[in-house]
mmCIF file of C-alpha atoms in Angstrom:
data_model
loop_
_atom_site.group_PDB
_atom_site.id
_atom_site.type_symbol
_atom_site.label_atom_id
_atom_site.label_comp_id
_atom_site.label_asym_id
_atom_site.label_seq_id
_atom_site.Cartn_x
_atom_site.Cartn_y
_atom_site.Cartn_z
ATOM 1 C CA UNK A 1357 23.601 81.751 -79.927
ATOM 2 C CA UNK A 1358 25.393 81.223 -76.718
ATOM 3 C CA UNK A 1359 23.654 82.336 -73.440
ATOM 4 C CA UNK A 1360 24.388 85.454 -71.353
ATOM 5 C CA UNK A 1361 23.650 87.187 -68.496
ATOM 6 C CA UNK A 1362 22.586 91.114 -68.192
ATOM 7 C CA UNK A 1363 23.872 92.854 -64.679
ATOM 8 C CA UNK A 1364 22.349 96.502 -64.503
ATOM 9 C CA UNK A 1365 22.315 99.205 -62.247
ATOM 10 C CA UNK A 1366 20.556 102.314 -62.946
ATOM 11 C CA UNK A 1367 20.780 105.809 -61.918
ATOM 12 C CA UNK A 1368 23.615 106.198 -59.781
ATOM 13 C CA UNK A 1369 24.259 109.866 -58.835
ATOM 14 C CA UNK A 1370 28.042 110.465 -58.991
ATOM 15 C CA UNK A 1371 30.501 113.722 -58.212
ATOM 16 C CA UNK A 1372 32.902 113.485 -61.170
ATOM 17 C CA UNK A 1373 34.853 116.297 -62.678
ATOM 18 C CA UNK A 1374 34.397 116.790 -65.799
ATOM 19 C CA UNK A 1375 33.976 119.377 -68.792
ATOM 20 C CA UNK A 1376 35.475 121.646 -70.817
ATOM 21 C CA UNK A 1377 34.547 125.255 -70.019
ATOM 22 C CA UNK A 1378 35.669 127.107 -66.962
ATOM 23 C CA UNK A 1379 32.991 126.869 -65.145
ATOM 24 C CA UNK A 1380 33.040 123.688 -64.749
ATOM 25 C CA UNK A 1381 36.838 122.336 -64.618
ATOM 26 C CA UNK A 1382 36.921 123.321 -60.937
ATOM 27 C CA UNK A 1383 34.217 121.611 -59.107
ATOM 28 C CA UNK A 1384 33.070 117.832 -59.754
ATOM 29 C CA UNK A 1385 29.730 117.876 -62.148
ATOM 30 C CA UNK A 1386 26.540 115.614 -60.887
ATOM 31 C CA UNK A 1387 26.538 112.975 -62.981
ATOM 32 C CA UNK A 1388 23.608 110.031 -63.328
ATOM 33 C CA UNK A 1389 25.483 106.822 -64.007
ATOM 34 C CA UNK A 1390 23.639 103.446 -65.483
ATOM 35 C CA UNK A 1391 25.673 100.254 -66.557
ATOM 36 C CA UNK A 1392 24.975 97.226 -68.557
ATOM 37 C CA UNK A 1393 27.077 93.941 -68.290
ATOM 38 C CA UNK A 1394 26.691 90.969 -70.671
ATOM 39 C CA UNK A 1395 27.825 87.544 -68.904
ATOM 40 C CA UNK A 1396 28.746 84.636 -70.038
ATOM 41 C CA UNK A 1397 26.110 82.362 -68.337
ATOM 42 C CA UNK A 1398 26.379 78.852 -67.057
ATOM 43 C CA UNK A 1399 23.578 76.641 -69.219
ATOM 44 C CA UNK A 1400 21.650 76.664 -65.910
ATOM 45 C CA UNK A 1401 21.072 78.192 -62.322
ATOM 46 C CA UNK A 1402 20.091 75.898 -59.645
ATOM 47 C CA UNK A 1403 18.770 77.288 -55.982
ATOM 48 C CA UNK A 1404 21.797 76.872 -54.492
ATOM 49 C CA UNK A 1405 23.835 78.205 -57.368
ATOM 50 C CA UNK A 1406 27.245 80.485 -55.570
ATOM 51 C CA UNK A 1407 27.755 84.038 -56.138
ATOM 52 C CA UNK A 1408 30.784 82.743 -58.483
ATOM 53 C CA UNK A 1409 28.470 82.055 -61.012
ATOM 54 C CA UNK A 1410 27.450 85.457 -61.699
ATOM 55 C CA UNK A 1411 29.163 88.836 -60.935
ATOM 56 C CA UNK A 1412 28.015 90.850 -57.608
ATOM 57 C CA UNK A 1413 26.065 93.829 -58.549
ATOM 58 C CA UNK A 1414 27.864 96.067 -56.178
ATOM 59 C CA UNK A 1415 31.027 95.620 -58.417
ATOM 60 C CA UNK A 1416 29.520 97.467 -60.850
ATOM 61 C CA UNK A 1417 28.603 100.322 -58.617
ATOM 62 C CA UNK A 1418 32.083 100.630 -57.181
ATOM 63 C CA UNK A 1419 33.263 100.804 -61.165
ATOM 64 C CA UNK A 1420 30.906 104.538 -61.243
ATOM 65 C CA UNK A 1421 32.128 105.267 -57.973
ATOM 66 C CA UNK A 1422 35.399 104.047 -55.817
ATOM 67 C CA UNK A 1423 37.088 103.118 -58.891
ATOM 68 C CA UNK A 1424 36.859 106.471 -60.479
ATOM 69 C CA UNK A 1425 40.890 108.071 -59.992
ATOM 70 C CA UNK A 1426 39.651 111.080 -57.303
ATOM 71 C CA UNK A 1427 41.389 114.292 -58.265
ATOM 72 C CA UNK A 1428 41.545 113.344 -62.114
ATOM 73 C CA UNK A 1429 39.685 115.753 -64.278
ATOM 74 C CA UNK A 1430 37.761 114.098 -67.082
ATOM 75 C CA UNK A 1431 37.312 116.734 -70.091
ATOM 76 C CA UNK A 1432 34.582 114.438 -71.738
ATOM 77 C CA UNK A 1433 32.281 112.253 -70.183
ATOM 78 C CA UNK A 1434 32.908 109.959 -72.713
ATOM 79 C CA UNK A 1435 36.351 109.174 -70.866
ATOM 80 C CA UNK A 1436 34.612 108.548 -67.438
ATOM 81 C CA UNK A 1437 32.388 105.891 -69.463
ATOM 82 C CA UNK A 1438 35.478 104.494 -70.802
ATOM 83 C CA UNK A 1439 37.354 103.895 -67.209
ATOM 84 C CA UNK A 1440 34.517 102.280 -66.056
ATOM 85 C CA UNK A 1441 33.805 100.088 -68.946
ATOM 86 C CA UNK A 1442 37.927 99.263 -68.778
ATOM 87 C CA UNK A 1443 37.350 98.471 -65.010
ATOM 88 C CA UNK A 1444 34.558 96.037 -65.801
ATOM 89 C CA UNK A 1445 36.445 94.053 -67.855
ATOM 90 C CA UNK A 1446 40.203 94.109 -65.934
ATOM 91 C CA UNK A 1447 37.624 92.709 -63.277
ATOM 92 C CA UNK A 1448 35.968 89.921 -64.834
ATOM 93 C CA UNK A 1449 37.185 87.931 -67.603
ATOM 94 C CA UNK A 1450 33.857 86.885 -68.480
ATOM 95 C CA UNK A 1451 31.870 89.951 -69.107
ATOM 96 C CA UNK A 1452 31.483 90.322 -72.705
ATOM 97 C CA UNK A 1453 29.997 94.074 -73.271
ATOM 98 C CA UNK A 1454 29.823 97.008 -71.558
ATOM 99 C CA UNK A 1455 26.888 99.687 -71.816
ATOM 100 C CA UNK A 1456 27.244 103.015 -70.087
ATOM 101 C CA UNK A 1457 25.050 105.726 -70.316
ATOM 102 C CA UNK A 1458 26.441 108.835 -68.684
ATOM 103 C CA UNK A 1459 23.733 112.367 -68.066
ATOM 104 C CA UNK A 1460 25.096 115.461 -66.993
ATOM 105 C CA UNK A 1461 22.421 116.310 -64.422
ATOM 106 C CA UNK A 1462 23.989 120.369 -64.182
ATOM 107 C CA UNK A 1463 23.176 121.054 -67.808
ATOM 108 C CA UNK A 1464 19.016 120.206 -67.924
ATOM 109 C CA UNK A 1465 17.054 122.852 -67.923
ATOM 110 C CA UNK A 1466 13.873 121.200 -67.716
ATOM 111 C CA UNK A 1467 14.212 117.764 -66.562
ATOM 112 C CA UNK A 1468 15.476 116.629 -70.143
ATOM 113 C CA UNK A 1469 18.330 113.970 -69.856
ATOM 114 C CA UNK A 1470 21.071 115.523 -71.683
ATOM 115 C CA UNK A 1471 24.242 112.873 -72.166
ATOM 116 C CA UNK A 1472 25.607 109.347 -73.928
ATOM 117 C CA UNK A 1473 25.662 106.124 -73.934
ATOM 118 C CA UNK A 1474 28.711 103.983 -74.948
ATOM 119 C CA UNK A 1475 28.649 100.285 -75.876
ATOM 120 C CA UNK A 1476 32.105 98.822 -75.692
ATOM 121 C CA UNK A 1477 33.124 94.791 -76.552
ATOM 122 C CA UNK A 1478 35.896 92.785 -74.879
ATOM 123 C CA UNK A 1479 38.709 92.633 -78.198
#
């Protein structure tokens, strides 16, 4: 099995609009955002090892939130998870999966995390 790397970042609380019923085509939904990269990984990280051998973390918070088209109305949030899974890998021709899971913070009633997680592979 060839070695990989996992970049996360959890929880990121996003303004996206998205949905399908009235109420809520005409204001951006909170949304909490995590992401999962797979790397390919070098065989070994020394000290002094550059940031070129891995991926910068912020990239993958800028993929939930500056890369995100403003002004484009998702109807599922399984679309926003899609853009930014498609923006991870434009970016980096070495990240092998993408895991996004996606709640829609408006809809819990009591503190339950209502939403999905998609799991895409570079073809």
């Amino acid at each position: 099995m060839d070695d990989s790397l996992e970049l996360e970042v959890h929880d990121l609380e996003v303004p996206v609009l998205t949905g399908i019923y009235s109420e809520e085509t005409h204001l951006p939904q909170p949304l909490r955002i995590s992401i999962g990269v797979r790397l390919e990984a070098p065989a070994h990280y020394a000290p002094d090892t550059p940031l070129g051998a891995s991926k910068n973390y912020l990239d993958l918070k800028r993929a939930a939130t500056s890369a995100l088209p403003p002004g484009v109305h998702f109807t599922l949030i399984e679309g926003v998870a899609d853009h930014i899974a498609e923006t991870l890998f434009l970016q980096d021709r070495r990240v092998l999966r993408v895991t996004v899971k996606i709640v829609k913070l408006a809809i819990a009633e009591a503190g339950e995390s209502i939403g999905i997680t998609l799991v895409r592979h570079r073809r």
